[in-house]
Amino acid sequence: MRKKTLISATIVMLGLAACGDTVGEQAVIGGAVGAGAAAVTSGSVITGAAVGAAGNVLACELDIANC
């Protein structure tokens, strides 16, 4: 069950993540979305924030999210 929650939260975070102008902004925005998704799914807020921040920075820097 925990694996399903983590996968669901990751998908939600990547879907909702928005880009920022700098890497710092991208990390903060992704972290906030990740923490919120983790809180909603009863996951670890700290882990959600870390995954969200990393996911958003990667998505923006690799131009996956059309930033």
PDB file of N, CA and C in Angstrom:
ATOM      1  N   MET A   1       0.823  -1.196   0.000  1.00  0.00           N
ATOM      2  CA  MET A   1       0.000   0.000   0.000  1.00  0.00           C
ATOM      3  C   MET A   1       0.869   1.263   0.000  1.00  0.00           C
ATOM      4  N   ARG A   2       1.962   1.244   0.748  1.00  0.00           N
ATOM      5  CA  ARG A   2       2.827   2.414   0.829  1.00  0.00           C
ATOM      6  C   ARG A   2       3.424   2.740  -0.545  1.00  0.00           C
ATOM      7  N   LYS A   3       3.751   1.714  -1.306  1.00  0.00           N
ATOM      8  CA  LYS A   3       4.316   1.927  -2.633  1.00  0.00           C
ATOM      9  C   LYS A   3       3.303   2.598  -3.551  1.00  0.00           C
ATOM     10  N   LYS A   4       2.038   2.185  -3.461  1.00  0.00           N
ATOM     11  CA  LYS A   4       0.985   2.805  -4.268  1.00  0.00           C
ATOM     12  C   LYS A   4       0.832   4.281  -3.920  1.00  0.00           C
ATOM     13  N   THR A   5       0.882   4.572  -2.639  1.00  0.00           N
ATOM     14  CA  THR A   5       0.747   5.956  -2.196  1.00  0.00           C
ATOM     15  C   THR A   5       1.900   6.799  -2.715  1.00  0.00           C
ATOM     16  N   LEU A   6       3.099   6.265  -2.646  1.00  0.00           N
ATOM     17  CA  LEU A   6       4.266   7.001  -3.123  1.00  0.00           C
ATOM     18  C   LEU A   6       4.181   7.247  -4.630  1.00  0.00           C
ATOM     19  N   ILE A   7       3.766   6.246  -5.366  1.00  0.00           N
ATOM     20  CA  ILE A   7       3.625   6.409  -6.817  1.00  0.00           C
ATOM     21  C   ILE A   7       2.543   7.432  -7.141  1.00  0.00           C
ATOM     22  N   SER A   8       1.416   7.343  -6.455  1.00  0.00           N
ATOM     23  CA  SER A   8       0.323   8.295  -6.681  1.00  0.00           C
ATOM     24  C   SER A   8       0.756   9.716  -6.353  1.00  0.00           C
ATOM     25  N   ALA A   9       1.430   9.863  -5.229  1.00  0.00           N
ATOM     26  CA  ALA A   9       1.887  11.191  -4.822  1.00  0.00           C
ATOM     27  C   ALA A   9       2.891  11.752  -5.819  1.00  0.00           C
ATOM     28  N   THR A  10       3.771  10.899  -6.328  1.00  0.00           N
ATOM     29  CA  THR A  10       4.764  11.342  -7.312  1.00  0.00           C
ATOM     30  C   THR A  10       4.086  11.822  -8.589  1.00  0.00           C
ATOM     31  N   ILE A  11       3.091  11.088  -9.042  1.00  0.00           N
ATOM     32  CA  ILE A  11       2.359  11.486 -10.248  1.00  0.00           C
ATOM     33  C   ILE A  11       1.651  12.813 -10.029  1.00  0.00           C
ATOM     34  N   VAL A  12       1.023  12.958  -8.873  1.00  0.00           N
ATOM     35  CA  VAL A  12       0.332  14.208  -8.562  1.00  0.00           C
ATOM     36  C   VAL A  12       1.324  15.359  -8.512  1.00  0.00           C
ATOM     37  N   MET A  13       2.465  15.132  -7.866  1.00  0.00           N
ATOM     38  CA  MET A  13       3.466  16.194  -7.757  1.00  0.00           C
ATOM     39  C   MET A  13       3.979  16.618  -9.124  1.00  0.00           C
ATOM     40  N   LEU A  14       4.276  15.652  -9.957  1.00  0.00           N
ATOM     41  CA  LEU A  14       4.792  16.008 -11.283  1.00  0.00           C
ATOM     42  C   LEU A  14       3.729  16.692 -12.128  1.00  0.00           C
ATOM     43  N   GLY A  15       2.480  16.276 -11.953  1.00  0.00           N
ATOM     44  CA  GLY A  15       1.393  16.890 -12.713  1.00  0.00           C
ATOM     45  C   GLY A  15       1.088  18.300 -12.283  1.00  0.00           C
ATOM     46  N   LEU A  16       1.239  18.582 -11.003  1.00  0.00           N
ATOM     47  CA  LEU A  16       0.892  19.897 -10.476  1.00  0.00           C
ATOM     48  C   LEU A  16       2.077  20.846 -10.387  1.00  0.00           C
ATOM     49  N   ALA A  17       3.266  20.323 -10.556  1.00  0.00           N
ATOM     50  CA  ALA A  17       4.457  21.151 -10.387  1.00  0.00           C
ATOM     51  C   ALA A  17       4.498  22.261 -11.433  1.00  0.00           C
ATOM     52  N   ALA A  18       4.856  23.428 -10.973  1.00  0.00           N
ATOM     53  CA  ALA A  18       4.967  24.579 -11.870  1.00  0.00           C
ATOM     54  C   ALA A  18       6.410  25.074 -11.824  1.00  0.00           C
ATOM     55  N   CYS A  19       6.868  25.620 -12.902  1.00  0.00           N
ATOM     56  CA  CYS A  19       8.253  26.090 -12.969  1.00  0.00           C
ATOM     57  C   CYS A  19       8.399  27.469 -12.341  1.00  0.00           C
ATOM     58  N   GLY A  20       9.609  27.755 -11.946  1.00  0.00           N
ATOM     59  CA  GLY A  20       9.973  29.088 -11.474  1.00  0.00           C
ATOM     60  C   GLY A  20      11.051  29.628 -12.397  1.00  0.00           C
ATOM     61  N   ASP A  21      11.461  30.847 -12.158  1.00  0.00           N
ATOM     62  CA  ASP A  21      12.472  31.470 -13.008  1.00  0.00           C
ATOM     63  C   ASP A  21      13.889  30.990 -12.690  1.00  0.00           C
ATOM     64  N   THR A  22      14.144  30.653 -11.431  1.00  0.00           N
ATOM     65  CA  THR A  22      15.470  30.193 -11.022  1.00  0.00           C
ATOM     66  C   THR A  22      15.357  28.787 -10.447  1.00  0.00           C
ATOM     67  N   VAL A  23      16.497  28.139 -10.284  1.00  0.00           N
ATOM     68  CA  VAL A  23      16.502  26.794  -9.710  1.00  0.00           C
ATOM     69  C   VAL A  23      15.950  26.836  -8.283  1.00  0.00           C
ATOM     70  N   GLY A  24      16.246  27.879  -7.549  1.00  0.00           N
ATOM     71  CA  GLY A  24      15.723  28.018  -6.186  1.00  0.00           C
ATOM     72  C   GLY A  24      14.203  28.102  -6.162  1.00  0.00           C
ATOM     73  N   GLU A  25      13.649  28.892  -7.053  1.00  0.00           N
ATOM     74  CA  GLU A  25      12.191  29.003  -7.139  1.00  0.00           C
ATOM     75  C   GLU A  25      11.570  27.676  -7.553  1.00  0.00           C
ATOM     76  N   GLN A  26      12.207  26.993  -8.483  1.00  0.00           N
ATOM     77  CA  GLN A  26      11.701  25.694  -8.930  1.00  0.00           C
ATOM     78  C   GLN A  26      11.681  24.707  -7.772  1.00  0.00           C
ATOM     79  N   ALA A  27      12.731  24.709  -6.956  1.00  0.00           N
ATOM     80  CA  ALA A  27      12.800  23.806  -5.816  1.00  0.00           C
ATOM     81  C   ALA A  27      11.734  24.136  -4.770  1.00  0.00           C
ATOM     82  N   VAL A  28      11.530  25.417  -4.501  1.00  0.00           N
ATOM     83  CA  VAL A  28      10.537  25.822  -3.506  1.00  0.00           C
ATOM     84  C   VAL A  28       9.123  25.477  -3.971  1.00  0.00           C
ATOM     85  N   ILE A  29       8.816  25.771  -5.212  1.00  0.00           N
ATOM     86  CA  ILE A  29       7.475  25.486  -5.740  1.00  0.00           C
ATOM     87  C   ILE A  29       7.227  23.978  -5.751  1.00  0.00           C
ATOM     88  N   GLY A  30       8.169  23.214  -6.263  1.00  0.00           N
ATOM     89  CA  GLY A  30       8.026  21.758  -6.285  1.00  0.00           C
ATOM     90  C   GLY A  30       7.935  21.170  -4.893  1.00  0.00           C
ATOM     91  N   GLY A  31       8.727  21.692  -3.978  1.00  0.00           N
ATOM     92  CA  GLY A  31       8.691  21.224  -2.592  1.00  0.00           C
ATOM     93  C   GLY A  31       7.354  21.487  -1.927  1.00  0.00           C
ATOM     94  N   ALA A  32       6.795  22.649  -2.180  1.00  0.00           N
ATOM     95  CA  ALA A  32       5.488  22.986  -1.601  1.00  0.00           C
ATOM     96  C   ALA A  32       4.393  22.071  -2.139  1.00  0.00           C
ATOM     97  N   VAL A  33       4.411  21.839  -3.430  1.00  0.00           N
ATOM     98  CA  VAL A  33       3.413  20.950  -4.036  1.00  0.00           C
ATOM     99  C   VAL A  33       3.598  19.529  -3.525  1.00  0.00           C
ATOM    100  N   GLY A  34       4.841  19.086  -3.434  1.00  0.00           N
ATOM    101  CA  GLY A  34       5.128  17.747  -2.936  1.00  0.00           C
ATOM    102  C   GLY A  34       4.709  17.551  -1.497  1.00  0.00           C
ATOM    103  N   ALA A  35       4.973  18.540  -0.661  1.00  0.00           N
ATOM    104  CA  ALA A  35       4.570  18.454   0.744  1.00  0.00           C
ATOM    105  C   ALA A  35       3.050  18.420   0.865  1.00  0.00           C
ATOM    106  N   GLY A  36       2.374  19.226   0.061  1.00  0.00           N
ATOM    107  CA  GLY A  36       0.906  19.227   0.087  1.00  0.00           C
ATOM    108  C   GLY A  36       0.329  17.902  -0.366  1.00  0.00           C
ATOM    109  N   ALA A  37       0.895  17.334  -1.423  1.00  0.00           N
ATOM    110  CA  ALA A  37       0.414  16.038  -1.913  1.00  0.00           C
ATOM    111  C   ALA A  37       0.665  14.948  -0.887  1.00  0.00           C
ATOM    112  N   ALA A  38       1.803  14.987  -0.229  1.00  0.00           N
ATOM    113  CA  ALA A  38       2.104  13.987   0.794  1.00  0.00           C
ATOM    114  C   ALA A  38       1.160  14.119   1.988  1.00  0.00           C
ATOM    115  N   ALA A  39       0.852  15.340   2.359  1.00  0.00           N
ATOM    116  CA  ALA A  39      -0.071  15.545   3.475  1.00  0.00           C
ATOM    117  C   ALA A  39      -1.461  15.012   3.147  1.00  0.00           C
ATOM    118  N   VAL A  40      -1.898  15.224   1.926  1.00  0.00           N
ATOM    119  CA  VAL A  40      -3.222  14.748   1.506  1.00  0.00           C
ATOM    120  C   VAL A  40      -3.276  13.227   1.463  1.00  0.00           C
ATOM    121  N   THR A  41      -2.184  12.591   1.062  1.00  0.00           N
ATOM    122  CA  THR A  41      -2.165  11.136   0.935  1.00  0.00           C
ATOM    123  C   THR A  41      -1.639  10.444   2.191  1.00  0.00           C
ATOM    124  N   SER A  42      -1.500  11.190   3.271  1.00  0.00           N
ATOM    125  CA  SER A  42      -1.009  10.668   4.557  1.00  0.00           C
ATOM    126  C   SER A  42       0.408  10.117   4.449  1.00  0.00           C
ATOM    127  N   GLY A  43       1.204  10.706   3.603  1.00  0.00           N
ATOM    128  CA  GLY A  43       2.599  10.297   3.455  1.00  0.00           C
ATOM    129  C   GLY A  43       3.508  11.196   4.270  1.00  0.00           C
ATOM    130  N   SER A  44       4.792  10.982   4.138  1.00  0.00           N
ATOM    131  CA  SER A  44       5.781  11.794   4.831  1.00  0.00           C
ATOM    132  C   SER A  44       5.892  13.147   4.121  1.00  0.00           C
ATOM    133  N   VAL A  45       5.606  14.197   4.839  1.00  0.00           N
ATOM    134  CA  VAL A  45       5.644  15.538   4.263  1.00  0.00           C
ATOM    135  C   VAL A  45       7.072  15.904   3.850  1.00  0.00           C
ATOM    136  N   ILE A  46       8.039  15.504   4.636  1.00  0.00           N
ATOM    137  CA  ILE A  46       9.439  15.814   4.322  1.00  0.00           C
ATOM    138  C   ILE A  46       9.867  15.091   3.047  1.00  0.00           C
ATOM    139  N   THR A  47       9.510  13.818   2.940  1.00  0.00           N
ATOM    140  CA  THR A  47       9.841  13.065   1.734  1.00  0.00           C
ATOM    141  C   THR A  47       9.117  13.643   0.527  1.00  0.00           C
ATOM    142  N   GLY A  48       7.852  13.997   0.697  1.00  0.00           N
ATOM    143  CA  GLY A  48       7.084  14.603  -0.381  1.00  0.00           C
ATOM    144  C   GLY A  48       7.697  15.892  -0.861  1.00  0.00           C
ATOM    145  N   ALA A  49       8.159  16.709   0.084  1.00  0.00           N
ATOM    146  CA  ALA A  49       8.790  17.971  -0.273  1.00  0.00           C
ATOM    147  C   ALA A  49      10.088  17.734  -1.042  1.00  0.00           C
ATOM    148  N   ALA A  50      10.877  16.761  -0.602  1.00  0.00           N
ATOM    149  CA  ALA A  50      12.143  16.466  -1.277  1.00  0.00           C
ATOM    150  C   ALA A  50      11.912  15.936  -2.689  1.00  0.00           C
ATOM    151  N   VAL A  51      10.965  15.016  -2.828  1.00  0.00           N
ATOM    152  CA  VAL A  51      10.675  14.453  -4.144  1.00  0.00           C
ATOM    153  C   VAL A  51      10.067  15.516  -5.064  1.00  0.00           C
ATOM    154  N   GLY A  52       9.175  16.341  -4.526  1.00  0.00           N
ATOM    155  CA  GLY A  52       8.567  17.403  -5.321  1.00  0.00           C
ATOM    156  C   GLY A  52       9.581  18.422  -5.798  1.00  0.00           C
ATOM    157  N   ALA A  53      10.488  18.809  -4.907  1.00  0.00           N
ATOM    158  CA  ALA A  53      11.523  19.781  -5.280  1.00  0.00           C
ATOM    159  C   ALA A  53      12.423  19.209  -6.367  1.00  0.00           C
ATOM    160  N   ALA A  54      12.882  17.988  -6.157  1.00  0.00           N
ATOM    161  CA  ALA A  54      13.768  17.363  -7.145  1.00  0.00           C
ATOM    162  C   ALA A  54      13.048  17.153  -8.475  1.00  0.00           C
ATOM    163  N   GLY A  55      11.816  16.699  -8.401  1.00  0.00           N
ATOM    164  CA  GLY A  55      11.051  16.453  -9.623  1.00  0.00           C
ATOM    165  C   GLY A  55      10.814  17.718 -10.419  1.00  0.00           C
ATOM    166  N   ASN A  56      10.480  18.803  -9.741  1.00  0.00           N
ATOM    167  CA  ASN A  56      10.213  20.053 -10.447  1.00  0.00           C
ATOM    168  C   ASN A  56      11.490  20.637 -11.050  1.00  0.00           C
ATOM    169  N   VAL A  57      12.571  20.593 -10.322  1.00  0.00           N
ATOM    170  CA  VAL A  57      13.844  21.110 -10.857  1.00  0.00           C
ATOM    171  C   VAL A  57      14.251  20.299 -12.089  1.00  0.00           C
ATOM    172  N   LEU A  58      14.164  18.984 -11.984  1.00  0.00           N
ATOM    173  CA  LEU A  58      14.523  18.140 -13.137  1.00  0.00           C
ATOM    174  C   LEU A  58      13.590  18.400 -14.323  1.00  0.00           C
ATOM    175  N   ALA A  59      12.298  18.478 -14.060  1.00  0.00           N
ATOM    176  CA  ALA A  59      11.340  18.708 -15.143  1.00  0.00           C
ATOM    177  C   ALA A  59      11.601  20.038 -15.847  1.00  0.00           C
ATOM    178  N   CYS A  60      11.904  21.056 -15.078  1.00  0.00           N
ATOM    179  CA  CYS A  60      12.159  22.366 -15.668  1.00  0.00           C
ATOM    180  C   CYS A  60      13.512  22.422 -16.381  1.00  0.00           C
ATOM    181  N   GLU A  61      14.540  21.887 -15.744  1.00  0.00           N
ATOM    182  CA  GLU A  61      15.882  21.953 -16.331  1.00  0.00           C
ATOM    183  C   GLU A  61      16.001  21.072 -17.578  1.00  0.00           C
ATOM    184  N   LEU A  62      15.277  19.964 -17.624  1.00  0.00           N
ATOM    185  CA  LEU A  62      15.319  19.093 -18.798  1.00  0.00           C
ATOM    186  C   LEU A  62      14.256  19.467 -19.820  1.00  0.00           C
ATOM    187  N   ASP A  63      13.524  20.541 -19.531  1.00  0.00           N
ATOM    188  CA  ASP A  63      12.491  21.068 -20.411  1.00  0.00           C
ATOM    189  C   ASP A  63      11.349  20.076 -20.668  1.00  0.00           C
ATOM    190  N   ILE A  64      11.068  19.251 -19.668  1.00  0.00           N
ATOM    191  CA  ILE A  64       9.964  18.301 -19.763  1.00  0.00           C
ATOM    192  C   ILE A  64       8.630  19.006 -19.526  1.00  0.00           C
ATOM    193  N   ALA A  65       8.645  20.005 -18.670  1.00  0.00           N
ATOM    194  CA  ALA A  65       7.410  20.700 -18.272  1.00  0.00           C
ATOM    195  C   ALA A  65       7.135  21.945 -19.099  1.00  0.00           C
ATOM    196  N   ASN A  66       7.841  22.135 -20.183  1.00  0.00           N
ATOM    197  CA  ASN A  66       7.657  23.305 -21.054  1.00  0.00           C
ATOM    198  C   ASN A  66       7.760  24.618 -20.296  1.00  0.00           C
ATOM    199  N   CYS A  67       8.800  24.757 -19.512  1.00  0.00           N
ATOM    200  CA  CYS A  67       8.983  25.973 -18.718  1.00  0.00           C
ATOM    201  C   CYS A  67       9.485  27.106 -19.577  1.00  0.00           C
TER     202      CYS A  67
END
